[in-house]
Each structure stands twice: as structure tokens, then as C-alpha cells.
Amino acid sequence: MSDPIVTLTTDFGVASPYVAVMKGVLSSINPRVKLVDLTHQIPPQNVRFAAFYLYTALPYFPPGTIHLVVVDPGVGTERALLCMTIGGHILVAPDNGCWTFLETALSTPQVYRLENQRFRRAPVSATFHGRDILAPAAAHLSLGRQPEEFGPQVETWIRLDMPRARDGINSVAGEIVFVDEFGNLITNISAERLRQTPDVLMVGKRSFKKKFHWVRTYGDAESGTLVGLIGSNNHMEIAVVEGSAASRLKASVGTPVVVGWAR
Amino acid sequence: MSDPIVTLTTDFGVASPYVAVMKGVLSSINPRVKLVDLTHQIPPQNVRFAAFYLYTALPYFPPGTIHLVVVDPGVGTERALLCMTIGGHILVAPDNGCWTFLETALSTPQVYRLENQRFRRAPVSATFHGRDILAPAAAHLSLGRQPEEFGPQVETWIRLDMPRARDGINSVAGEIVFVDEFGNLITNISAERLRQTPDVLMVGKRSFKKKFHWVRTYGDAESGTLVGLIGSNNHMEIAVVEGSAASRLKASVGTPVVVGWAR
Amino acid sequence: MSDPIVTLTTDFGVASPYVAVMKGVLSSINPRVKLVDLTHQIPPQNVRFAAFYLYTALPYFPPGTIHLVVVDPGVGTERALLCMTIGGHILVAPDNGCWTFLETALSTPQVYRLENQRFRRAPVSATFHGRDILAPAAAHLSLGRQPEEFGPQVETWIRLDMPRARDGINSVAGEIVFVDEFGNLITNISAERLRQTPDVLMVGKRSFKKKFHWVRTYGDAESGTLVGLIGSNNHMEIAVVEGSAASRLKASVGTPVVVGWAR
């Protein structure tokens, strides 16, 4: 049997001792745990970014992987802490919608509140539930504890609004839902909506026709070209070859995007 | 038996090959070692930052964990390289005070100089003792070697000055000792000194009374509010809810902080 | 037997879900794999930076280590994907020269094209061969598959131009090949070329004589001093003690460097 994996996703930043603290707590409860950093650079308290991140990354992990997510603007308030199984994956996270997009992508989740005192550090601080409740829960899950041992099953939880793309007559309207580190703009327009190759692009108030090319992959156009393509997660992306579309277009999450067919 | 953990804390930065070099050296000497990155973003050569970082994080790891610390402005000079056991933890680090705050928090350390040639790479370079002496020492410790095999025990080592908070009549005066990635300002004022809820705050030359709130956790006040609270390591912190106190107050490590009771 | 190591080197950045995706793919194919992050902060699509990085770091890993490198400006185009064994190390990378400097440092490589469909995800996307071809190849190699199982052996591959230093009468001329996170400038002038201690330095158009000191290690001069020295990988470096030579001299990769003997 291989050692159990616990992945870590936080907004703690790379110089923060809080990540190290949680790794210490996890290793103390289960010295065999295999810690896998996903990212600690979720923009501070940006639950929406976390939601897209987890939706993109988590389905690739093997079933049974435990995913610890600490993006928690509501720490210490009445928001619940949850453990859920979804599509074979096990998540431990605050109830703030950070797994909304994952929920739509995978099967029906089973969700439990983390309430059992036995699996918490004592005393529980008011400001660091990642250390005192979430990391201990992930560690105990990695030792074979079952989600239902941690507290009562719940039927409702926070869901983020998911902006949906809309079909027009000769266009599809959506928005940017994620900006990656290359400055590529990932939209909520899925491949299925694009029955034809678009030849017009609007991003915010700027529109592009001749200066916009639809390609199969980044390398299919000259350096500096503004391109549209279907990205690796089946969403339409806007990119600048060997450059940053985010800087070029001054676009960010929420910026409207329309693609159309001029005919 | 689980594989031995070696944690890594450096100021090498995230794009640096030097971190990778040390991981290679560690894995070559002990292929079973479980490497756990704490951070490689200690601000360059900032021993004081490292000291606070280690003090905050290391106590959470299981006894027997080996902690490799390479923040080493004095590399190649006459400063010693040390191995110490303290509270069950094993540290390998330059003698520059980076474990001062940890020493005050845990039990009396046993300290040894790393002098045994047998556990060094040969030749030892003048500029990268992390690769040639410290990482090999950590790897050999993870194979079961004892600290006393590496060199003579020593009774003195570098200690950083620790700024201490002082009680006034209706106030406590301290300073900022750490700024985290959220921009929260951690002070050297411990919870024990605050017998009453403070209602006045001075940070540097700026004072706050009505615009300052004492809370139990970040989420207990409106977005944008300047708050004081007891943080997760039992120190008083200054924060801006969903914002950065460091930017708002233009404060950094060393900035004086006074809290008081107006009555 | 210890679990097999796969190292990861990419230009995906620290907040990118693409790193997490590849870790998921690797863990799904081989749950025993031990993932070791080298860096995900190779400057975007900077193959030359990657080449120096790998040359510096990889030789320290134990033979048999599998190194997954995804810096891939040509993703989706006709460039090949390769697996090579070199000096006992196993690399999986796009054919873009990212291992050029390593090739000169180690023994003759055996190189294979990654073409066997059996070891790919299906369908293969046009934009993320790291996920669909390279990570699966690394995972299958970690399960004991041999490089020749992945496709035909090849005899030619992309090599980067390597700028070479040139000897003058009383000087050696080279250039900066790498800037580390401390702002140290690593040149392509090797220790062997410096038979005497240089006493003149030119960086770009600026020359230094009295304000430049040759030292054995950073700590051998006062804070703020501009120094030259032989670095840990046997190349001449230019540094500012406790500061950044890159900022001070406004120098970067490609900036010419001349050292000389005034006599």
C-alpha cells in the first residue's frame, strides 16, 4: 500500500509560516502522510479563484486523495467547516463555495460538518481553523477515519453564482473566469457552444476582427498575435502568443467576452 | 516505520537552482528521505525573519523531524555551522541566531559544531555550505547518525536581541516583529499582557481610537476595519479586515506599537 | 526499495492549476511516486533559463531519478517530445534545447521520441502536452518502463547556442548567463580561464577598477561592495555583498562581461 496523499491549497502565500504549521500538524498526526503542495498563492481570500482552481486540478488526482483547502475569509465566524466526498475525492474545506464548480463537474457529493471535538486540536483558536480543525481532519482521514465520524451529514451548503455564457444570434457572450500565470484569459464559454470558428472578438469595450486569429494551439501563430482557442479544460481561452493577453487587453476575472461570426 | 522527514527553510527564492541542488544532495545520500518545503522565500539574508518563522512553525512538527535552515549571510567566513536538538526537534543551521526565538520557547538545547569531514562533500566550496555541509549533515542525520558524531558540543552560540514589550500605566508598548502575507502585523505583545480590552492603538506616529476595534477574529468586523486581536500564536496582531494593515499603516518589522486603555 | 522520485520543473508559475493537474496525473498512474518540486518559476517560455537551471541542479540527484521538464513554447506544433538518459539521469522534456548545457556537462545521451500512444492520455489536447504526454511518460518510467518502450531512438535534437567566453591578451570576455534570486550575476567564464586574480571588471558599458574587489566568498567584503568570485558551480559570479548586483549594474542575461589584469 502506498502512503496516503494529502494535497494542500491555501491563500497563505509562499513566505508564510502558516503553511509550515499545517504541514507540522499533518505530519504529527500521521507521520506517513505524503504532502503534495498544490498552491499557496490563491489570491488572498479569493474564494472564486480557489473554486476555479480546484475545479481544474482536483479531478486528475486518484480517487481517495484527501484535499485540504484553506481559503477562509470567514475564519472564526459561524461559517461551517466541511468534509465532503465527491467523485471519489475527499475534500476538507470551509463552507464558502470554494468547491462549487467542482460540484457541477462531478457526481453528487456527500457532505458532513466537522464537529467532533475528538479530531480537533484543543483549544481551538479563533483565527486559525486551518491548523486547529481542518489540518487535523485531513490527517485523521488519511489514517482511515470516515467522513461520517466527523459530524452530521448536511444537505445544504454555500454555492457560488456561476456566470453562464449566453448564446446570441451570431455570437456567444460570456466572461473571463480565470487568468493563468501566462496571462491567458480563460472564459466560461465551453467548446460545445462554438459550432463555428469565431472571427470577431470583444473583450470589455474593445473589439477585434482582423487582429484576432482562431488557432488550435499557441504555437500556431506568430509571436505577439492575439488568438482564441479551446484550452486544455475545454473552455475558450484568449491568449497572446509568447505574451500576456491579460496585460495587452487589461482584462481580468469578470471582464465580458463576446465572440461572433461576421459572415 | 515511516520515512524520515527533512524540512527545508531557505532564502534562496522560488526560481533558484540552489534549492534543487540541495534536494538532489539530500536524495542522493538518503533516497528514502521525505522532503518537506517550508519556505524558500525568507527575505534574502534576513535572519530575524527566519527566527520568527522557525519559532512559529517548527514546534508543530513531530519530534525527531530534521529541519534544515539555510539563511546564511556569513557563508564562507568563520561563522560556525551547527546541529542542535531542542524539544525533540533536530536543527541544522548556521550559527547566526536564526533559532533564537525557538530556543526561548522550547527546552534547553544540545548544540554541536558540524566539523566532521566525513559528513561533508569534498571539496567544500566557499560560497555554498548549504550544499556541501548542511544538506549532507541533514541527510546523514536522517539515516540515523547522532548529532554528537558531527563534532564537538558547544556551550555558546549567537543569540539575536529579542525586543521585549514593556508595561506602562495604562498601556503596553512593543513593536512589530513579523508581517505575514495578508499584511497582518504581528507584535511582540503577548496575550498575557492585555488584561483588559485595549481601546487605543498607536502604530508608529499614528494613533487610532474610534477607528480601531478589538475583535476575537478577522471576520468579526466589517470589511476595511482596522482591528486588533490575539493571533494564533498568542501574540497581539493588527489587521485590516479583508485588507492589508501593512499597506494601510505603512508599517513594517520594528515599527513601534502601543496599545492602551483610555478609561 | 525507496519510492521512485519524479522532479518537476516548469514555467507554470506558483498560482497555476497546471502544476496541480500534472501532479494529479502522476499520482494517478503511480500512487507511490515521490514528487519533488524543483521550480515552477522558470520565466515563461524561457528555454535558456531552464537550460542553465537544469545544468546546475540535476547532476546532484541520484542516478535513476526521473526529471519532468515542461517549458514548452512550441506546445501543439510539430516539435518532438523526448525521453533521454544522460549520466544515469532520466529526462522527459520537449525537444527545444532545454537540456543543452546538461548534455555538455554529462556523458553521451540516449534519446527517444515519445510516440507510443499507450503511454499517453486520450485524447491528447493541442495545448497541454505536459498533462497528456510528458507527465504520463514520467509516471510510466517511474513504474519501471524503459525509455526505448516509448518510441524510436533519435540521433539529432535541438541544441541551444552556448555563448563561449573568449581569452584576450590581458582579459577574458564573456557574458551573463544566469541571474539568481539574490541578484548575483553568473557568467560563462569558468574558473580555469582565470589564471590570475582579475583587477578590472566591465559589465555592459560600465567599468570598475578601484570599486571592484575579488573575493573568495560573499562575506569577505563590506556590505555594499561590488565583488567578483568563483561561485559554487565553478563559474565566475559578480555580486554585491548583502545587495543585488543585477539592480546595481542594471545587468541581465546576455549583458557582456570582461575581466582583466591591469598590471
Short mmCIF file of C-alpha atoms in Angstrom, two decimals, chain A residues 3 11-28 30-35 37 41 44-45 73-78 121 125-128 131-132, chain B residues 1-3 5 14 34 36-42 49 52-53 56-57 60-63 178 180-182 184 186 216-220 229-233 237 241-243:
data_model
loop_
_atom_site.label_atom_id
_atom_site.label_comp_id
_atom_site.label_asym_id
_atom_site.label_seq_id
_atom_site.Cartn_x
_atom_site.Cartn_y
_atom_site.Cartn_z
CA ASP A 3 1.27 6.21 1.73
CA ASP A 11 -4.07 31.59 0.15
CA PHE A 12 -1.30 31.79 2.77
CA GLY A 13 1.46 32.87 0.39
CA VAL A 14 4.91 31.41 -0.01
CA ALA A 15 6.69 33.14 2.85
CA SER A 16 4.02 32.36 5.39
CA PRO A 17 4.73 30.19 8.43
CA TYR A 18 1.07 29.13 8.41
CA VAL A 19 1.66 26.62 5.62
CA ALA A 20 4.55 25.12 7.58
CA VAL A 21 2.41 24.99 10.71
CA MET A 22 -0.24 22.91 8.93
CA LYS A 23 2.39 20.59 7.47
CA GLY A 24 3.69 20.08 11.00
CA VAL A 25 0.22 19.31 12.34
CA LEU A 26 -0.44 16.84 9.50
CA SER A 27 2.92 15.10 9.93
CA SER A 28 2.48 14.88 13.71
CA ASN A 30 0.13 10.91 10.55
CA PRO A 31 3.90 10.62 10.00
CA ARG A 32 3.27 8.54 6.86
CA VAL A 33 1.26 11.24 5.10
CA LYS A 34 2.54 12.30 1.71
CA LEU A 35 2.11 16.07 1.44
CA ASP A 37 1.55 21.27 -2.40
CA GLN A 41 -0.87 31.53 -3.91
CA PRO A 44 -5.93 36.34 -0.53
CA GLN A 45 -9.46 35.31 0.40
CA PRO A 73 -12.20 34.77 4.90
CA GLY A 74 -14.82 33.79 7.48
CA VAL A 75 -12.43 32.12 9.95
CA GLY A 76 -13.79 32.23 13.49
CA THR A 77 -17.30 33.25 12.47
CA GLU A 78 -20.31 30.98 12.29
CA ARG A 121 -6.67 20.49 18.44
CA SER A 125 -8.11 29.35 18.21
CA ALA A 126 -10.44 31.97 16.75
CA THR A 127 -8.15 32.82 13.84
CA PHE A 128 -6.54 29.64 12.53
CA ARG A 131 -4.33 24.50 11.98
CA ASP A 132 -6.83 23.53 14.65
CA MET B 1 8.46 2.85 10.19
CA SER B 2 7.70 5.93 8.17
CA ASP B 3 10.39 7.56 6.06
CA ILE B 5 11.23 13.94 7.21
CA VAL B 14 11.47 30.10 -5.85
CA LYS B 34 10.79 12.78 2.67
CA VAL B 36 9.01 18.97 3.03
CA ASP B 37 9.39 22.54 1.78
CA LEU B 38 8.64 25.08 4.47
CA THR B 39 9.61 28.21 2.56
CA HIS B 40 12.34 29.40 0.25
CA GLN B 41 11.10 32.97 0.48
CA ILE B 42 12.72 34.12 3.69
CA PHE B 49 12.56 36.95 9.77
CA PHE B 52 10.34 34.35 13.84
CA TYR B 53 9.33 31.95 11.10
CA THR B 56 6.15 29.91 14.76
CA ALA B 57 6.30 26.78 12.63
CA TYR B 60 4.15 21.75 15.30
CA PHE B 61 6.32 19.07 13.70
CA PRO B 62 6.71 15.64 15.26
CA PRO B 63 9.73 15.05 17.50
CA PHE B 178 6.56 39.93 11.74
CA ASP B 180 2.53 37.97 7.19
CA GLU B 181 1.43 37.62 3.57
CA PHE B 182 -2.02 39.02 4.32
CA ASN B 184 -1.25 41.33 9.22
CA ILE B 186 2.28 40.53 14.43
CA ARG B 216 -11.90 37.97 18.52
CA THR B 217 -11.30 37.09 14.85
CA TYR B 218 -10.91 38.83 11.48
CA GLY B 219 -14.48 38.14 10.41
CA ASP B 220 -15.96 39.92 13.44
CA LEU B 229 -6.78 40.74 18.11
CA ILE B 230 -4.89 37.87 19.69
CA GLY B 231 -3.48 35.82 16.83
CA SER B 232 -3.00 32.09 16.54
CA ASN B 233 0.42 32.13 18.20
CA GLU B 237 -1.87 41.28 15.85
CA VAL B 241 -10.44 43.05 7.61
CA GLU B 242 -10.13 41.74 4.03
CA GLY B 243 -7.23 44.14 3.52
#
